[in-house]
Amino acid sequence: MYAALEAERAGASVILADRSLIGRGGATVMAQMTVAAALGEQTPDHWENHLADTLAAGRGLCDERLAALVCEDGPRRIRQMDSWKIGWAREDNHIKQAQAPGHDRPRCVYVDFLSTGPAVSRTLRTRLNGSSGVRRIGDLAIVDIALHDGEAVGATALHLTTGRAVTIAAKAVVIATGGLTRLYSRNSASSNMGGDGYALALRAGAELIDMEFVQFFPIGHLAPRLVGMDPIMWDPFRYKLGGKLLNGEMREFEGDYATRDQRSDGKYVLTRDLATYAISKEVEAGRGSPAGGAYLSFRHVPEVEIRRAFGPVVDRLAANGIDLARQPVEVSPIAHYHMGGIRVDDKLETRVPGLYACGEAVGGANGANRLSGNAITEAFVFGARAGHSAANRALNTADAWTAEAARPAVDLLRSAKRRDAPNMAASVLELQGLMSEKAGPFRSEASLREAVGGLERLTREVGETPVSSANGFDPVLVDSLDLRNMLLVAQSVVFPALARTESRGAHQREDYPGLDEGAWRINQIVALTEGRIDVRQSGRLLQGRDAI
Amino acid sequence: MKATLAIQRGIPGEAPLVQSFDVTFEPGQSVLDGLRVLRRESDPSLAFRFACINANACKECMMLIDGKVDYACTVRLKEGVTTLAPLPKKALIRDLVTEIAPPDERLQLSSFSIPQDGAVS
Ligand SMILES: Cc1cc2nc3c(=O)[nH]c(=O)nc-3n(C[C@H](O)[C@H](O)[C@H](O)COP(=O)(O)OP(=O)(O)OC[C@H]3O[C@@H](n4cnc5c(N)ncnc54)[C@H](O)[C@@H]3O)c2cc1C
């Protein structure tokens, strides 16, 4: 949405397509709390401090140009959202900034606990409603980028409502499809986060970077079952009230792992990657909670304080049978964000001319681990930059659209058949189980090879021809197109994970614990070349893999 | 525990058909959880909308649940029969899916290049 607004502002005529309702189908509307930017309103700050924290969290792998862009341009975007009346929380006439783990000072703005994402979406939607240059179309799932002479000239989409193939001619295309956490069974994602954009980019000839780094959010809700509340909602509670992580023996354990990291503050002891590690290791050692995680306890916080901080939420929790003052909840790591993504230059352009990317679809800015609050800032900053760059290209490029450019994808959609095939919805579940077990936060050569084997089998079973069951709103066809993307993207995670024989940030190899700064302070790049997945590091081709 | 979901199915212009499915569930699970299990285990062609799954953020899974407009992600499964139907005041697309996007966010077919035989099946 930010890219569309900025492209329109730069004079382009824009089509904003979304496979769901506009601005409701992805992560942004689900985001809970923090947006990081060195505004310096709470305490003096400078974007270079934010950059230093971002680079430290990224454990040596951040693309410094992109990280600097996020940190330098972030404050401007936060203030722009402020002028669009998002309603950032204020105190004593200044925007309030909270401290979050890994940040060296209070830096994160928010609207209200649990409602920052909805406010971001609403504000951008309202701006779009008032814009005449952006045509918004929901229920339009982009299936492939249309290419002419290696340049992006539009896209082919499935119009979900009618089941028709729709072609869109464009002088520039921006991929803003969010992340891939739907590849994992336990995820905080929406159903649209199966990594469509990464697959679109790969098939169009673009490269991906840092794909092995999938961020697991350590304290995703596990038990008892919550309904109508987001599984990662516990973060704001910890920000505001503290909250003890206890193992199955009701003992605090974060301190046992804290020597691995100096970046601690009062409420959080460990950054996300280390907290994920600590919880998983406690469970592995037989010291987990009954459902297989850790306890998160607020029993040391007086009831009135809990209610003062989270009144309405406390009632919703009560409806879910949870009384925080009396009972700890169970939490465990949950796939949450993807550090990797489409490789872009500082104009947010991929190596395919005319193809841009923004938001979580972009890789590189956060290296091996993202700081909390950086993702929404990234979505604003990259959105604005990509929108601007795409508009510039559109205004200075001749129309190169040909119907042939869309032909392969149109043919693919037309080839969809009612055929005897496995249940695609069940295959999605299988893929998620496979990735969670074999390519989760802790991997080994053996588990990753099993992942490769499992993906191979699933790819064979699913086949190349899409399956259909009906005209118009056909969930079988959607699942089979999703699997086409998810299987490709899963390989793009597994192959570089197999190659990286060290542990760094969100990529932890059981068989290679610890950083290997000598060999692995490098990024890995994934490309699709004649149906083969290539993994490259520092310009060297590591291995060419037949895409399965 | 076992819930029976009596689901109104069909497309515009056809007489609606109510199909009943049994689904086993754990206490605390939502109607949306049940519908997703049905797609995986019984009928993958069952159409309903959802995006955020559990967060009550996307508002896509709105439908008629036991005669009341509600979100499938927040209503819990119960033992016995639950009836599910598409929203009554919105144009039906298929099964539990209705046209809920604001009119200015829908595809205007005439303004796009659509292959002659664009239908995909
Ligand atoms: C539960 C949750 C809480 C979070 N909390 C925070 C937080 O507090 N702070 C923070 O900084 N970050 C947070 N994050 C991360 C952050 O929200 C995301 O990284 C960011 O919102 C991504 O924005 P985006 O615009 O790139 O993608 P999204 O907001 O995910 O949007 C992607 C859009 O693309 C559409 N789409 C996908 N595929 C296709 C296709 N093939 N065709 C057409 N449309 C398609 C989707 O429907 C969706 O509308 C959170 C994430 C989650 C899931």
PDB file of N, CA, C and O in Angstrom, chain A residues 82-143:
ATOM      1  N   ASP A  82       2.374   9.744  10.952  1.00  0.00           N
ATOM      2  CA  ASP A  82       1.810  10.606  11.996  1.00  0.00           C
ATOM      3  C   ASP A  82       0.961  11.704  11.356  1.00  0.00           C
ATOM      4  O   ASP A  82      -0.149  11.989  11.802  1.00  0.00           O
ATOM      5  N   SER A  83       1.480  12.287  10.273  1.00  0.00           N
ATOM      6  CA  SER A  83       0.727  13.363   9.623  1.00  0.00           C
ATOM      7  C   SER A  83      -0.530  12.802   8.945  1.00  0.00           C
ATOM      8  O   SER A  83      -1.470  13.524   8.674  1.00  0.00           O
ATOM      9  N   TRP A  84      -0.529  11.489   8.696  1.00  0.00           N
ATOM     10  CA  TRP A  84      -1.730  10.842   8.142  1.00  0.00           C
ATOM     11  C   TRP A  84      -2.651  10.354   9.267  1.00  0.00           C
ATOM     12  O   TRP A  84      -3.538   9.575   9.067  1.00  0.00           O
ATOM     13  N   LYS A  85      -2.319  10.785  10.462  1.00  0.00           N
ATOM     14  CA  LYS A  85      -3.179  10.567  11.629  1.00  0.00           C
ATOM     15  C   LYS A  85      -3.284   9.115  12.060  1.00  0.00           C
ATOM     16  O   LYS A  85      -4.357   8.635  12.422  1.00  0.00           O
ATOM     17  N   ILE A  86      -2.164   8.445  12.060  1.00  0.00           N
ATOM     18  CA  ILE A  86      -2.198   7.061  12.546  1.00  0.00           C
ATOM     19  C   ILE A  86      -2.471   7.024  14.053  1.00  0.00           C
ATOM     20  O   ILE A  86      -3.096   6.087  14.551  1.00  0.00           O
ATOM     21  N   GLY A  87      -2.016   8.067  14.770  1.00  0.00           N
ATOM     22  CA  GLY A  87      -2.264   8.099  16.218  1.00  0.00           C
ATOM     23  C   GLY A  87      -1.202   7.385  17.041  1.00  0.00           C
ATOM     24  O   GLY A  87      -1.538   6.642  17.966  1.00  0.00           O
ATOM     25  N   TRP A  88       0.059   7.603  16.725  1.00  0.00           N
ATOM     26  CA  TRP A  88       1.121   7.030  17.566  1.00  0.00           C
ATOM     27  C   TRP A  88       0.888   7.453  19.016  1.00  0.00           C
ATOM     28  O   TRP A  88       0.542   8.610  19.285  1.00  0.00           O
ATOM     29  N   ALA A  89       1.113   6.543  19.947  1.00  0.00           N
ATOM     30  CA  ALA A  89       0.909   6.864  21.359  1.00  0.00           C
ATOM     31  C   ALA A  89       1.816   8.025  21.762  1.00  0.00           C
ATOM     32  O   ALA A  89       2.973   8.097  21.339  1.00  0.00           O
ATOM     33  N   ARG A  90       1.279   8.941  22.554  1.00  0.00           N
ATOM     34  CA  ARG A  90       2.047  10.130  22.982  1.00  0.00           C
ATOM     35  C   ARG A  90       2.073  10.248  24.492  1.00  0.00           C
ATOM     36  O   ARG A  90       1.199   9.741  25.187  1.00  0.00           O
ATOM     37  N   GLU A  91       3.079  10.980  24.934  1.00  0.00           N
ATOM     38  CA  GLU A  91       3.229  11.250  26.364  1.00  0.00           C
ATOM     39  C   GLU A  91       3.932  12.587  26.459  1.00  0.00           C
ATOM     40  O   GLU A  91       4.907  12.823  25.729  1.00  0.00           O
ATOM     41  N   ASP A  92       3.470  13.472  27.331  1.00  0.00           N
ATOM     42  CA  ASP A  92       4.096  14.792  27.505  1.00  0.00           C
ATOM     43  C   ASP A  92       4.399  15.450  26.153  1.00  0.00           C
ATOM     44  O   ASP A  92       5.521  15.927  25.912  1.00  0.00           O
ATOM     45  N   ASN A  93       3.421  15.399  25.262  1.00  0.00           N
ATOM     46  CA  ASN A  93       3.572  16.079  23.963  1.00  0.00           C
ATOM     47  C   ASN A  93       4.622  15.504  23.024  1.00  0.00           C
ATOM     48  O   ASN A  93       5.060  16.184  22.110  1.00  0.00           O
ATOM     49  N   HIS A  94       5.098  14.319  23.322  1.00  0.00           N
ATOM     50  CA  HIS A  94       5.987  13.712  22.323  1.00  0.00           C
ATOM     51  C   HIS A  94       5.547  12.277  22.054  1.00  0.00           C
ATOM     52  O   HIS A  94       4.810  11.680  22.841  1.00  0.00           O
ATOM     53  N   ILE A  95       5.985  11.756  20.926  1.00  0.00           N
ATOM     54  CA  ILE A  95       5.657  10.370  20.595  1.00  0.00           C
ATOM     55  C   ILE A  95       6.390   9.474  21.576  1.00  0.00           C
ATOM     56  O   ILE A  95       7.577   9.674  21.835  1.00  0.00           O
ATOM     57  N   LYS A  96       5.650   8.528  22.130  1.00  0.00           N
ATOM     58  CA  LYS A  96       6.238   7.638  23.141  1.00  0.00           C
ATOM     59  C   LYS A  96       7.068   6.569  22.451  1.00  0.00           C
ATOM     60  O   LYS A  96       6.653   6.032  21.430  1.00  0.00           O
ATOM     61  N   GLN A  97       8.200   6.245  23.012  1.00  0.00           N
ATOM     62  CA  GLN A  97       9.047   5.210  22.411  1.00  0.00           C
ATOM     63  C   GLN A  97       9.414   4.165  23.457  1.00  0.00           C
ATOM     64  O   GLN A  97       9.899   4.510  24.532  1.00  0.00           O
ATOM     65  N   ALA A  98       9.152   2.931  23.128  1.00  0.00           N
ATOM     66  CA  ALA A  98       9.386   1.841  24.081  1.00  0.00           C
ATOM     67  C   ALA A  98      10.722   1.172  23.791  1.00  0.00           C
ATOM     68  O   ALA A  98      11.237   1.218  22.669  1.00  0.00           O
ATOM     69  N   GLN A  99      11.240   0.558  24.819  1.00  0.00           N
ATOM     70  CA  GLN A  99      12.495  -0.200  24.658  1.00  0.00           C
ATOM     71  C   GLN A  99      12.165  -1.631  24.224  1.00  0.00           C
ATOM     72  O   GLN A  99      11.265  -2.245  24.762  1.00  0.00           O
ATOM     73  N   ALA A 100      12.885  -2.123  23.262  1.00  0.00           N
ATOM     74  CA  ALA A 100      12.678  -3.513  22.840  1.00  0.00           C
ATOM     75  C   ALA A 100      14.032  -4.207  22.801  1.00  0.00           C
ATOM     76  O   ALA A 100      15.069  -3.548  22.695  1.00  0.00           O
ATOM     77  N   PRO A 101      14.016  -5.525  22.892  1.00  0.00           N
ATOM     78  CA  PRO A 101      15.289  -6.237  22.978  1.00  0.00           C
ATOM     79  C   PRO A 101      16.192  -5.970  21.779  1.00  0.00           C
ATOM     80  O   PRO A 101      15.720  -5.917  20.650  1.00  0.00           O
ATOM     81  N   GLY A 102      17.469  -5.769  22.086  1.00  0.00           N
ATOM     82  CA  GLY A 102      18.434  -5.566  21.009  1.00  0.00           C
ATOM     83  C   GLY A 102      18.584  -4.104  20.627  1.00  0.00           C
ATOM     84  O   GLY A 102      19.529  -3.743  19.932  1.00  0.00           O
ATOM     85  N   HIS A 103      17.647  -3.254  21.051  1.00  0.00           N
ATOM     86  CA  HIS A 103      17.784  -1.808  20.804  1.00  0.00           C
ATOM     87  C   HIS A 103      18.476  -1.198  22.007  1.00  0.00           C
ATOM     88  O   HIS A 103      18.186  -1.558  23.147  1.00  0.00           O
ATOM     89  N   ASP A 104      19.370  -0.235  21.774  1.00  0.00           N
ATOM     90  CA  ASP A 104      20.153   0.282  22.894  1.00  0.00           C
ATOM     91  C   ASP A 104      19.418   1.357  23.683  1.00  0.00           C
ATOM     92  O   ASP A 104      19.951   1.885  24.658  1.00  0.00           O
ATOM     93  N   ARG A 105      18.233   1.744  23.246  1.00  0.00           N
ATOM     94  CA  ARG A 105      17.460   2.761  23.983  1.00  0.00           C
ATOM     95  C   ARG A 105      15.996   2.671  23.533  1.00  0.00           C
ATOM     96  O   ARG A 105      15.706   2.005  22.524  1.00  0.00           O
ATOM     97  N   PRO A 106      15.111   3.372  24.242  1.00  0.00           N
ATOM     98  CA  PRO A 106      13.707   3.337  23.796  1.00  0.00           C
ATOM     99  C   PRO A 106      13.595   3.900  22.384  1.00  0.00           C
ATOM    100  O   PRO A 106      14.005   5.035  22.130  1.00  0.00           O
ATOM    101  N   ARG A 107      13.107   3.067  21.452  1.00  0.00           N
ATOM    102  CA  ARG A 107      13.130   3.478  20.048  1.00  0.00           C
ATOM    103  C   ARG A 107      11.836   3.111  19.316  1.00  0.00           C
ATOM    104  O   ARG A 107      11.608   3.542  18.193  1.00  0.00           O
ATOM    105  N   CYS A 108      11.005   2.308  19.949  1.00  0.00           N
ATOM    106  CA  CYS A 108       9.888   1.728  19.198  1.00  0.00           C
ATOM    107  C   CYS A 108       8.582   2.451  19.476  1.00  0.00           C
ATOM    108  O   CYS A 108       8.152   2.548  20.618  1.00  0.00           O
ATOM    109  N   VAL A 109       7.972   2.947  18.406  1.00  0.00           N
ATOM    110  CA  VAL A 109       6.690   3.637  18.555  1.00  0.00           C
ATOM    111  C   VAL A 109       5.575   2.613  18.403  1.00  0.00           C
ATOM    112  O   VAL A 109       5.776   1.522  17.868  1.00  0.00           O
ATOM    113  N   TYR A 110       4.414   2.978  18.860  1.00  0.00           N
ATOM    114  CA  TYR A 110       3.269   2.078  18.759  1.00  0.00           C
ATOM    115  C   TYR A 110       2.000   2.896  18.853  1.00  0.00           C
ATOM    116  O   TYR A 110       2.036   4.071  19.222  1.00  0.00           O
ATOM    117  N   VAL A 111       0.901   2.270  18.506  1.00  0.00           N
ATOM    118  CA  VAL A 111      -0.379   2.969  18.594  1.00  0.00           C
ATOM    119  C   VAL A 111      -1.027   2.608  19.918  1.00  0.00           C
ATOM    120  O   VAL A 111      -1.294   3.441  20.753  1.00  0.00           O
ATOM    121  N   ASP A 112      -1.239   1.355  20.088  1.00  0.00           N
ATOM    122  CA  ASP A 112      -1.717   0.846  21.362  1.00  0.00           C
ATOM    123  C   ASP A 112      -1.334  -0.611  21.374  1.00  0.00           C
ATOM    124  O   ASP A 112      -1.204  -1.220  20.322  1.00  0.00           O
ATOM    125  N   PHE A 113      -1.159  -1.155  22.558  1.00  0.00           N
ATOM    126  CA  PHE A 113      -0.786  -2.556  22.605  1.00  0.00           C
ATOM    127  C   PHE A 113      -1.808  -3.356  21.818  1.00  0.00           C
ATOM    128  O   PHE A 113      -3.003  -3.199  22.000  1.00  0.00           O
ATOM    129  N   LEU A 114      -1.331  -4.203  20.979  1.00  0.00           N
ATOM    130  CA  LEU A 114      -2.127  -5.107  20.148  1.00  0.00           C
ATOM    131  C   LEU A 114      -2.855  -4.433  18.994  1.00  0.00           C
ATOM    132  O   LEU A 114      -3.554  -5.085  18.262  1.00  0.00           O
ATOM    133  N   SER A 115      -2.725  -3.114  18.802  1.00  0.00           N
ATOM    134  CA  SER A 115      -3.485  -2.568  17.666  1.00  0.00           C
ATOM    135  C   SER A 115      -2.653  -1.685  16.746  1.00  0.00           C
ATOM    136  O   SER A 115      -3.198  -0.909  15.979  1.00  0.00           O
ATOM    137  N   THR A 116      -1.361  -1.834  16.770  1.00  0.00           N
ATOM    138  CA  THR A 116      -0.527  -1.019  15.883  1.00  0.00           C
ATOM    139  C   THR A 116      -0.722  -1.428  14.417  1.00  0.00           C
ATOM    140  O   THR A 116      -0.908  -0.581  13.547  1.00  0.00           O
ATOM    141  N   GLY A 117      -0.695  -2.735  14.153  1.00  0.00           N
ATOM    142  CA  GLY A 117      -0.840  -3.214  12.770  1.00  0.00           C
ATOM    143  C   GLY A 117      -2.166  -2.794  12.150  1.00  0.00           C
ATOM    144  O   GLY A 117      -2.192  -2.226  11.051  1.00  0.00           O
ATOM    145  N   PRO A 118      -3.275  -3.052  12.857  1.00  0.00           N
ATOM    146  CA  PRO A 118      -4.554  -2.596  12.302  1.00  0.00           C
ATOM    147  C   PRO A 118      -4.560  -1.092  12.036  1.00  0.00           C
ATOM    148  O   PRO A 118      -5.115  -0.640  11.028  1.00  0.00           O
ATOM    149  N   ALA A 119      -3.914  -0.307  12.906  1.00  0.00           N
ATOM    150  CA  ALA A 119      -3.893   1.145  12.692  1.00  0.00           C
ATOM    151  C   ALA A 119      -3.062   1.487  11.455  1.00  0.00           C
ATOM    152  O   ALA A 119      -3.430   2.368  10.668  1.00  0.00           O
ATOM    153  N   VAL A 120      -1.954   0.777  11.256  1.00  0.00           N
ATOM    154  CA  VAL A 120      -1.125   1.003  10.061  1.00  0.00           C
ATOM    155  C   VAL A 120      -1.962   0.712   8.814  1.00  0.00           C
ATOM    156  O   VAL A 120      -2.039   1.520   7.877  1.00  0.00           O
ATOM    157  N   SER A 121      -2.613  -0.442   8.811  1.00  0.00           N
ATOM    158  CA  SER A 121      -3.412  -0.829   7.644  1.00  0.00           C
ATOM    159  C   SER A 121      -4.531   0.168   7.391  1.00  0.00           C
ATOM    160  O   SER A 121      -4.771   0.576   6.261  1.00  0.00           O
ATOM    161  N   ARG A 122      -5.210   0.536   8.462  1.00  0.00           N
ATOM    162  CA  ARG A 122      -6.349   1.448   8.307  1.00  0.00           C
ATOM    163  C   ARG A 122      -5.879   2.781   7.738  1.00  0.00           C
ATOM    164  O   ARG A 122      -6.495   3.333   6.831  1.00  0.00           O
ATOM    165  N   THR A 123      -4.769   3.291   8.245  1.00  0.00           N
ATOM    166  CA  THR A 123      -4.273   4.588   7.792  1.00  0.00           C
ATOM    167  C   THR A 123      -3.916   4.530   6.301  1.00  0.00           C
ATOM    168  O   THR A 123      -4.273   5.433   5.526  1.00  0.00           O
ATOM    169  N   LEU A 124      -3.231   3.459   5.905  1.00  0.00           N
ATOM    170  CA  LEU A 124      -2.840   3.353   4.490  1.00  0.00           C
ATOM    171  C   LEU A 124      -4.077   3.135   3.610  1.00  0.00           C
ATOM    172  O   LEU A 124      -4.178   3.694   2.517  1.00  0.00           O
ATOM    173  N   ARG A 125      -5.000   2.342   4.095  1.00  0.00           N
ATOM    174  CA  ARG A 125      -6.249   2.113   3.329  1.00  0.00           C
ATOM    175  C   ARG A 125      -6.996   3.426   3.134  1.00  0.00           C
ATOM    176  O   ARG A 125      -7.515   3.708   2.059  1.00  0.00           O
ATOM    177  N   THR A 126      -7.035   4.231   4.191  1.00  0.00           N
ATOM    178  CA  THR A 126      -7.757   5.501   4.095  1.00  0.00           C
ATOM    179  C   THR A 126      -7.092   6.414   3.068  1.00  0.00           C
ATOM    180  O   THR A 126      -7.757   7.047   2.248  1.00  0.00           O
ATOM    181  N   ARG A 127      -5.753   6.443   3.090  1.00  0.00           N
ATOM    182  CA  ARG A 127      -5.042   7.254   2.080  1.00  0.00           C
ATOM    183  C   ARG A 127      -5.383   6.759   0.674  1.00  0.00           C
ATOM    184  O   ARG A 127      -5.585   7.548  -0.239  1.00  0.00           O
ATOM    185  N   LEU A 128      -5.416   5.429   0.523  1.00  0.00           N
ATOM    186  CA  LEU A 128      -5.684   4.868  -0.795  1.00  0.00           C
ATOM    187  C   LEU A 128      -7.101   5.190  -1.253  1.00  0.00           C
ATOM    188  O   LEU A 128      -7.350   5.460  -2.427  1.00  0.00           O
ATOM    189  N   ASN A 129      -8.035   5.159  -0.309  1.00  0.00           N
ATOM    190  CA  ASN A 129      -9.423   5.479  -0.663  1.00  0.00           C
ATOM    191  C   ASN A 129      -9.518   6.864  -1.272  1.00  0.00           C
ATOM    192  O   ASN A 129     -10.316   7.105  -2.170  1.00  0.00           O
ATOM    193  N   GLY A 130      -8.668   7.746  -0.766  1.00  0.00           N
ATOM    194  CA  GLY A 130      -8.723   9.115  -1.257  1.00  0.00           C
ATOM    195  C   GLY A 130      -7.863   9.356  -2.489  1.00  0.00           C
ATOM    196  O   GLY A 130      -7.754  10.471  -2.956  1.00  0.00           O
ATOM    197  N   SER A 131      -7.224   8.313  -3.007  1.00  0.00           N
ATOM    198  CA  SER A 131      -6.333   8.543  -4.151  1.00  0.00           C
ATOM    199  C   SER A 131      -7.025   8.146  -5.443  1.00  0.00           C
ATOM    200  O   SER A 131      -7.730   7.149  -5.487  1.00  0.00           O
ATOM    201  N   SER A 132      -6.793   8.940  -6.470  1.00  0.00           N
ATOM    202  CA  SER A 132      -7.482   8.617  -7.728  1.00  0.00           C
ATOM    203  C   SER A 132      -6.575   7.811  -8.656  1.00  0.00           C
ATOM    204  O   SER A 132      -7.051   7.170  -9.582  1.00  0.00           O
ATOM    205  N   GLY A 133      -5.290   7.814  -8.382  1.00  0.00           N
ATOM    206  CA  GLY A 133      -4.371   7.167  -9.323  1.00  0.00           C
ATOM    207  C   GLY A 133      -4.079   5.707  -9.033  1.00  0.00           C
ATOM    208  O   GLY A 133      -3.288   5.078  -9.731  1.00  0.00           O
ATOM    209  N   VAL A 134      -4.679   5.155  -7.966  1.00  0.00           N
ATOM    210  CA  VAL A 134      -4.422   3.752  -7.644  1.00  0.00           C
ATOM    211  C   VAL A 134      -5.722   2.963  -7.794  1.00  0.00           C
ATOM    212  O   VAL A 134      -6.703   3.233  -7.108  1.00  0.00           O
ATOM    213  N   ARG A 135      -5.707   2.033  -8.723  1.00  0.00           N
ATOM    214  CA  ARG A 135      -6.877   1.150  -8.853  1.00  0.00           C
ATOM    215  C   ARG A 135      -6.637  -0.083  -7.983  1.00  0.00           C
ATOM    216  O   ARG A 135      -5.664  -0.793  -8.168  1.00  0.00           O
ATOM    217  N   ARG A 136      -7.504  -0.309  -7.019  1.00  0.00           N
ATOM    218  CA  ARG A 136      -7.331  -1.430  -6.088  1.00  0.00           C
ATOM    219  C   ARG A 136      -8.191  -2.601  -6.524  1.00  0.00           C
ATOM    220  O   ARG A 136      -9.376  -2.428  -6.816  1.00  0.00           O
ATOM    221  N   ILE A 137      -7.611  -3.768  -6.562  1.00  0.00           N
ATOM    222  CA  ILE A 137      -8.381  -4.956  -6.952  1.00  0.00           C
ATOM    223  C   ILE A 137      -8.070  -6.107  -6.009  1.00  0.00           C
ATOM    224  O   ILE A 137      -6.946  -6.601  -5.957  1.00  0.00           O
ATOM    225  N   GLY A 138      -9.058  -6.521  -5.289  1.00  0.00           N
ATOM    226  CA  GLY A 138      -8.898  -7.661  -4.391  1.00  0.00           C
ATOM    227  C   GLY A 138      -9.234  -8.960  -5.111  1.00  0.00           C
ATOM    228  O   GLY A 138      -9.641  -8.966  -6.276  1.00  0.00           O
ATOM    229  N   ASP A 139      -9.058 -10.081  -4.418  1.00  0.00           N
ATOM    230  CA  ASP A 139      -9.351 -11.415  -4.976  1.00  0.00           C
ATOM    231  C   ASP A 139      -8.585 -11.674  -6.270  1.00  0.00           C
ATOM    232  O   ASP A 139      -9.054 -12.406  -7.146  1.00  0.00           O
ATOM    233  N   LEU A 140      -7.444 -11.039  -6.429  1.00  0.00           N
ATOM    234  CA  LEU A 140      -6.648 -11.201  -7.638  1.00  0.00           C
ATOM    235  C   LEU A 140      -5.274 -11.750  -7.247  1.00  0.00           C
ATOM    236  O   LEU A 140      -4.429 -11.013  -6.744  1.00  0.00           O
ATOM    237  N   ALA A 141      -5.089 -13.044  -7.448  1.00  0.00           N
ATOM    238  CA  ALA A 141      -3.836 -13.694  -7.036  1.00  0.00           C
ATOM    239  C   ALA A 141      -2.863 -13.695  -8.206  1.00  0.00           C
ATOM    240  O   ALA A 141      -3.148 -14.277  -9.272  1.00  0.00           O
ATOM    241  N   ILE A 142      -1.724 -13.057  -8.015  1.00  0.00           N
ATOM    242  CA  ILE A 142      -0.730 -13.019  -9.090  1.00  0.00           C
ATOM    243  C   ILE A 142      -0.074 -14.401  -9.183  1.00  0.00           C
ATOM    244  O   ILE A 142       0.374 -14.959  -8.191  1.00  0.00           O
ATOM    245  N   VAL A 143      -0.040 -14.926 -10.403  1.00  0.00           N
ATOM    246  CA  VAL A 143       0.473 -16.289 -10.614  1.00  0.00           C
ATOM    247  C   VAL A 143       1.902 -16.261 -11.165  1.00  0.00           C
ATOM    248  O   VAL A 143       2.726 -17.090 -10.808  1.00  0.00           O
TER     249      VAL A 143
END
